[in-house]
Amino acid sequence: MTAEAALLELAGVSKRFGRITVADSLSLRFQAGETVGIVGPNGAGKSSLFAMIAGDLKPDAGDVRFDGRSVLRLDPATRCRMGIARTYQVPRPFENMTVFENLLVAAYRGGQLSRLQGYTVAARILEETGLSEDANRPAGRLGLLQRKRLELARGLATQPRILLLDEVAGGLTDPEMAALVEIVEQVRQRSVAVVWVEHVVHALTRAVSRIICLAGGRLIAEGDPQEVLANPEVKEVYLGVDIGA
Ligand SMILES: Nc1ncnc2c1ncn2[C@@H]1O[C@H](COP(=O)(O)OP(=O)(O)O)[C@@H](O)[C@H]1O
Ligand SMILES: [Mg+2]
């Protein structure tokens, strides 16, 4: 693999639901160890993009390559074992399992681990994401913020090479946000690519080196966070919504 080879590459990916276009010939590249933000109005196709990368949704056209190899025919579980992890905008834990058990399941889903290795990974992620005190609570009894935190933790527990975060920061206080940005930075330092969809733009700009703006499944702008957020077309697609930049 050369230095320029992307960890994840989308080539001309298109997807429509009836008359709605969620991806319009999208070509994107993500490198190991880089943190990228994705912004765009509701319905832009951000979650659908993650679904096509993780294998939950099949593109109509184009290719998704991980480590130079097409993953289009691989199911989500296989892609997860290869190192592709996504979180869901609406958290999806196993409600009746404890937080720790949820992390164990995720750790085993991410790769072939011995019992001890699984426990070690789950315990480390518990600590890293500030969930230690909730370790033995059923996931179904967590409040929204802790559920968001668990969603992030479940992604991390699969020990991904690329982590796709779908709006994990909504509703966080400033200190919680700072802690989240810190976690993302630690993960990045382990050469993981982090792709983060978020409406809380001021948090994103602290955490990412590049921002991609999507609208109607199209790439509107891509590059330096401040430049992208100052781009007139980007402002236009938000229709005067204060994006907090
Ligand atoms: N499975 C589906 N069937 C039909 N329409 C869908 C489906 N998934 C998403 N959509 C529609 O596609 C559009 C883009 O959705 P989404 O990718 O969730 O956008 P975003 O995450 O940027 O808000 C929305 O209008 C949504 O209603
Ligand atoms: Mg979404």
Short mmCIF file of C-alpha atoms and ligand atoms in Angstrom, two decimals:
data_model
loop_
_atom_site.label_atom_id
_atom_site.label_comp_id
_atom_site.label_asym_id
_atom_site.label_seq_id
_atom_site.Cartn_x
_atom_site.Cartn_y
_atom_site.Cartn_z
CA MET A 1 0.00 0.00 0.00
CA THR A 2 1.52 3.34 -1.04
CA ALA A 3 1.29 6.44 1.13
CA GLU A 4 -1.42 7.83 -1.14
CA ALA A 5 -3.61 4.73 -1.13
CA ALA A 6 -6.84 5.47 0.67
CA LEU A 7 -8.02 3.28 3.53
CA LEU A 8 -11.56 3.77 2.28
CA GLU A 9 -12.58 4.94 -1.14
CA LEU A 10 -15.99 5.58 -2.67
CA ALA A 11 -15.96 5.73 -6.44
CA GLY A 12 -18.99 7.15 -8.24
CA VAL A 13 -21.44 5.88 -5.64
CA SER A 14 -25.09 6.61 -6.46
CA LYS A 15 -28.29 5.71 -4.65
CA ARG A 16 -31.90 6.77 -5.08
CA PHE A 17 -35.07 6.04 -3.15
CA GLY A 18 -37.76 6.69 -5.75
CA ARG A 19 -37.40 10.37 -6.59
CA ILE A 20 -35.06 11.09 -3.69
CA THR A 21 -31.34 11.03 -4.50
CA VAL A 22 -29.23 10.21 -1.43
CA ALA A 23 -25.94 9.78 -3.32
CA ASP A 24 -25.21 11.35 -6.68
CA SER A 25 -22.02 9.86 -8.12
CA LEU A 26 -20.07 10.47 -4.90
CA SER A 27 -16.34 9.94 -4.94
CA LEU A 28 -14.61 10.28 -1.57
CA ARG A 29 -11.36 9.09 -0.01
CA PHE A 30 -10.42 8.64 3.62
CA GLN A 31 -6.90 7.97 4.93
CA ALA A 32 -5.77 6.06 8.00
CA GLY A 33 -5.25 8.39 10.95
CA GLU A 34 -7.33 11.25 9.58
CA THR A 35 -10.42 12.75 11.13
CA VAL A 36 -13.03 14.05 8.69
CA GLY A 37 -16.28 15.84 9.44
CA ILE A 38 -19.41 15.50 7.32
CA VAL A 39 -22.07 18.19 7.44
CA GLY A 40 -25.20 18.86 5.44
CA PRO A 41 -28.89 19.52 5.97
CA ASN A 42 -31.34 16.82 7.03
CA GLY A 43 -31.98 14.43 4.18
CA ALA A 44 -28.59 15.19 2.56
CA GLY A 45 -27.74 11.49 2.52
CA LYS A 46 -25.21 11.40 5.37
CA SER A 47 -26.63 8.39 7.21
CA SER A 48 -27.25 6.63 3.89
CA LEU A 49 -23.58 7.13 3.03
CA PHE A 50 -22.58 5.38 6.26
CA ALA A 51 -25.07 2.62 5.55
CA MET A 52 -23.50 2.00 2.13
CA ILE A 53 -19.99 1.91 3.63
CA ALA A 54 -20.98 -0.44 6.46
CA GLY A 55 -23.04 -2.73 4.23
CA ASP A 56 -26.53 -1.91 5.49
CA LEU A 57 -27.53 -0.39 2.15
CA LYS A 58 -26.58 -1.39 -1.38
CA PRO A 59 -25.61 1.41 -3.81
CA ASP A 60 -27.31 1.48 -7.23
CA ALA A 61 -23.97 2.25 -8.87
CA GLY A 62 -20.33 2.79 -8.02
CA ASP A 63 -17.89 1.00 -5.77
CA VAL A 64 -16.85 1.05 -2.12
CA ARG A 65 -13.24 -0.05 -1.59
CA PHE A 66 -11.58 -0.76 1.72
CA ASP A 67 -7.83 -1.28 1.69
CA GLY A 68 -7.96 -1.28 -2.11
CA ARG A 69 -10.53 -4.07 -2.30
CA SER A 70 -14.22 -3.82 -3.20
CA VAL A 71 -16.46 -4.64 -0.25
CA LEU A 72 -19.75 -4.31 -2.14
CA ARG A 73 -20.50 -8.02 -1.96
CA LEU A 74 -19.57 -8.37 1.71
CA ASP A 75 -22.20 -8.34 4.45
CA PRO A 76 -22.05 -5.91 7.41
CA ALA A 77 -20.61 -8.52 9.80
CA THR A 78 -17.72 -9.25 7.43
CA ARG A 79 -17.05 -5.55 6.88
CA CYS A 80 -17.05 -5.08 10.64
CA ARG A 81 -14.43 -7.80 11.10
CA MET A 82 -12.32 -6.07 8.41
CA GLY A 83 -12.40 -2.90 10.49
CA ILE A 84 -15.40 -0.86 9.38
CA ALA A 85 -17.53 0.30 12.32
CA ARG A 86 -20.51 2.63 12.26
CA THR A 87 -22.66 4.07 14.99
CA TYR A 88 -26.36 4.74 14.49
CA GLN A 89 -28.03 8.11 14.83
CA VAL A 90 -30.64 6.38 16.99
CA PRO A 91 -28.58 4.15 19.32
CA ARG A 92 -29.13 0.43 18.88
CA PRO A 93 -27.80 -1.38 21.94
CA PHE A 94 -29.07 -4.76 23.13
CA GLU A 95 -31.52 -3.29 25.62
CA ASN A 96 -31.63 -6.24 28.03
CA MET A 97 -27.89 -6.69 28.18
CA THR A 98 -25.71 -4.67 30.49
CA VAL A 99 -23.38 -2.00 29.17
CA PHE A 100 -20.42 -4.33 29.70
CA GLU A 101 -22.15 -7.20 27.90
CA ASN A 102 -22.92 -4.90 24.96
CA LEU A 103 -19.24 -4.06 24.72
CA LEU A 104 -18.26 -7.72 24.92
CA VAL A 105 -20.61 -8.55 22.04
CA ALA A 106 -19.11 -5.69 20.01
CA ALA A 107 -15.56 -6.79 20.81
CA TYR A 108 -16.25 -10.34 19.62
CA ARG A 109 -18.05 -9.01 16.54
CA GLY A 110 -14.96 -7.01 15.62
CA GLY A 111 -12.61 -9.95 15.48
CA GLN A 112 -11.69 -13.38 16.70
CA LEU A 113 -10.80 -12.79 20.30
CA SER A 114 -10.23 -15.18 23.17
CA ARG A 115 -12.50 -14.78 26.16
CA LEU A 116 -9.78 -12.92 28.04
CA GLN A 117 -9.00 -10.63 25.09
CA GLY A 118 -12.70 -9.77 24.77
CA TYR A 119 -12.92 -8.85 28.44
CA THR A 120 -9.74 -6.79 28.21
CA VAL A 121 -11.00 -4.81 25.23
CA ALA A 122 -14.43 -4.25 26.77
CA ALA A 123 -12.89 -3.10 30.07
CA ARG A 124 -10.52 -0.69 28.31
CA ILE A 125 -13.32 0.88 26.23
CA LEU A 126 -15.51 1.17 29.32
CA GLU A 127 -12.80 3.22 30.98
CA GLU A 128 -11.98 5.24 27.86
CA THR A 129 -15.57 6.31 27.25
CA GLY A 130 -16.43 7.09 30.87
CA LEU A 131 -18.98 4.29 31.20
CA SER A 132 -17.37 2.40 34.10
CA GLU A 133 -20.04 3.39 36.59
CA ASP A 134 -22.76 2.11 34.27
CA ALA A 135 -21.00 -1.17 33.45
CA ASN A 136 -23.63 -3.37 35.09
CA ARG A 137 -26.74 -1.43 34.11
CA PRO A 138 -29.00 -2.78 31.41
CA ALA A 139 -28.54 -0.63 28.30
CA GLY A 140 -32.30 -0.11 28.14
CA ARG A 141 -32.20 1.81 31.41
CA LEU A 142 -29.66 4.40 30.28
CA GLY A 143 -30.57 8.02 29.60
CA LEU A 144 -30.05 9.45 26.12
CA LEU A 145 -26.56 10.80 26.74
CA GLN A 146 -25.28 7.53 28.16
CA ARG A 147 -26.93 5.69 25.27
CA LYS A 148 -25.03 7.94 22.83
CA ARG A 149 -21.86 7.23 24.77
CA LEU A 150 -22.55 3.49 24.64
CA GLU A 151 -23.13 3.73 20.89
CA LEU A 152 -19.66 5.25 20.51
CA ALA A 153 -18.21 2.64 22.88
CA ARG A 154 -19.76 -0.22 20.91
CA GLY A 155 -18.14 1.13 17.75
CA LEU A 156 -14.78 1.40 19.47
CA ALA A 157 -15.03 -2.07 21.01
CA THR A 158 -14.96 -3.65 17.53
CA GLN A 159 -11.43 -2.18 17.27
CA PRO A 160 -12.13 -0.50 13.94
CA ARG A 161 -9.71 0.83 11.35
CA ILE A 162 -12.39 3.30 10.28
CA LEU A 163 -15.01 4.59 12.68
CA LEU A 164 -18.15 6.23 11.29
CA LEU A 165 -19.85 8.40 13.91
CA ASP A 166 -23.43 9.45 13.14
CA GLU A 167 -24.48 12.40 15.31
CA VAL A 168 -23.10 11.18 18.61
CA ALA A 169 -22.69 14.67 20.10
CA GLY A 170 -26.21 16.12 20.10
CA GLY A 171 -27.23 17.36 23.54
CA LEU A 172 -23.80 17.10 25.15
CA THR A 173 -22.60 19.81 27.54
CA ASP A 174 -19.34 21.63 26.74
CA PRO A 175 -17.20 19.46 29.09
CA GLU A 176 -18.81 16.30 27.70
CA MET A 177 -18.11 17.56 24.19
CA ALA A 178 -14.48 18.26 25.09
CA ALA A 179 -14.21 14.70 26.46
CA LEU A 180 -15.67 13.33 23.24
CA VAL A 181 -13.24 15.33 21.09
CA GLU A 182 -10.45 13.95 23.30
CA ILE A 183 -11.60 10.36 22.73
CA VAL A 184 -11.74 10.92 18.99
CA GLU A 185 -8.20 12.31 19.05
CA GLN A 186 -6.91 9.29 21.00
CA VAL A 187 -8.54 6.96 18.50
CA ARG A 188 -7.05 8.87 15.58
CA GLN A 189 -3.59 8.59 17.10
CA ARG A 190 -3.93 4.82 16.81
CA SER A 191 -4.07 5.35 13.00
CA VAL A 192 -7.82 4.88 12.88
CA ALA A 193 -9.74 6.99 10.36
CA VAL A 194 -12.65 8.78 12.03
CA VAL A 195 -15.51 10.10 9.90
CA TRP A 196 -17.91 12.16 11.96
CA VAL A 197 -21.34 13.37 10.88
CA GLU A 198 -22.41 16.13 13.22
CA HIS A 199 -24.69 19.15 13.35
CA VAL A 200 -22.77 20.60 16.28
CA VAL A 201 -20.30 22.25 13.95
CA HIS A 202 -18.18 24.00 16.58
CA ALA A 203 -17.30 20.59 18.06
CA LEU A 204 -16.42 19.25 14.64
CA THR A 205 -14.05 22.05 13.81
CA ARG A 206 -12.07 21.25 16.97
CA ALA A 207 -11.81 17.59 16.09
CA VAL A 208 -11.35 17.29 12.33
CA SER A 209 -8.79 18.36 9.74
CA ARG A 210 -11.19 18.27 6.80
CA ILE A 211 -14.90 18.81 6.30
CA ILE A 212 -17.16 17.46 3.58
CA CYS A 213 -20.52 19.12 2.94
CA LEU A 214 -23.26 17.09 1.29
CA ALA A 215 -26.68 18.17 0.08
CA GLY A 216 -29.13 16.15 -1.98
CA GLY A 217 -26.52 13.38 -2.21
CA ARG A 218 -24.05 15.73 -3.89
CA LEU A 219 -20.66 16.94 -2.74
CA ILE A 220 -21.07 20.68 -2.17
CA ALA A 221 -17.66 21.47 -0.72
CA GLU A 222 -14.66 19.69 0.76
CA GLY A 223 -11.48 20.86 2.48
CA ASP A 224 -10.25 22.99 5.36
CA PRO A 225 -13.04 23.22 8.00
CA GLN A 226 -13.12 27.01 8.26
CA GLU A 227 -13.04 27.46 4.48
CA VAL A 228 -15.82 24.95 3.91
CA LEU A 229 -18.04 26.55 6.55
CA ALA A 230 -17.42 29.99 5.05
CA ASN A 231 -18.30 28.74 1.57
CA PRO A 232 -21.42 30.58 0.25
CA GLU A 233 -22.89 27.38 -1.24
CA VAL A 234 -22.53 25.61 2.11
CA LYS A 235 -24.25 28.49 3.89
CA GLU A 236 -26.95 28.43 1.22
CA VAL A 237 -27.82 24.74 1.73
CA TYR A 238 -28.32 25.42 5.42
CA LEU A 239 -30.83 28.15 4.43
CA GLY A 240 -29.81 30.59 7.06
CA VAL A 241 -29.66 28.02 9.85
CA ASP A 242 -26.98 29.10 12.30
CA ILE A 243 -24.36 26.41 11.95
CA GLY A 244 -22.45 27.83 14.88
CA ALA A 245 -19.21 28.35 12.99
N1 LIG B 1 -34.74 3.03 3.41
C1 LIG B 1 -35.22 4.17 2.91
N2 LIG B 1 -36.29 4.20 2.10
C2 LIG B 1 -36.77 5.34 1.58
N3 LIG B 1 -36.23 6.54 1.79
C3 LIG B 1 -35.16 6.61 2.59
C4 LIG B 1 -34.60 5.43 3.19
N4 LIG B 1 -33.51 5.81 3.92
C5 LIG B 1 -33.42 7.14 3.78
N5 LIG B 1 -34.40 7.61 3.00
C6 LIG B 1 -34.59 9.02 2.63
O1 LIG B 1 -33.38 9.49 2.05
C7 LIG B 1 -33.11 10.81 2.43
C8 LIG B 1 -31.74 10.92 3.01
O2 LIG B 1 -31.73 10.29 4.27
P1 LIG B 1 -30.44 10.22 5.21
O3 LIG B 1 -29.35 9.50 4.52
O4 LIG B 1 -30.91 9.65 6.50
O5 LIG B 1 -30.06 11.75 5.37
P2 LIG B 1 -29.27 12.52 6.51
O6 LIG B 1 -28.61 11.50 7.40
O7 LIG B 1 -28.29 13.37 5.78
O8 LIG B 1 -30.27 13.34 7.24
C9 LIG B 1 -34.22 11.23 3.39
O9 LIG B 1 -35.14 12.00 2.67
C10 LIG B 1 -34.81 9.92 3.83
O10 LIG B 1 -36.17 10.03 4.12
MG MG B 2 -28.72 11.15 9.39
#
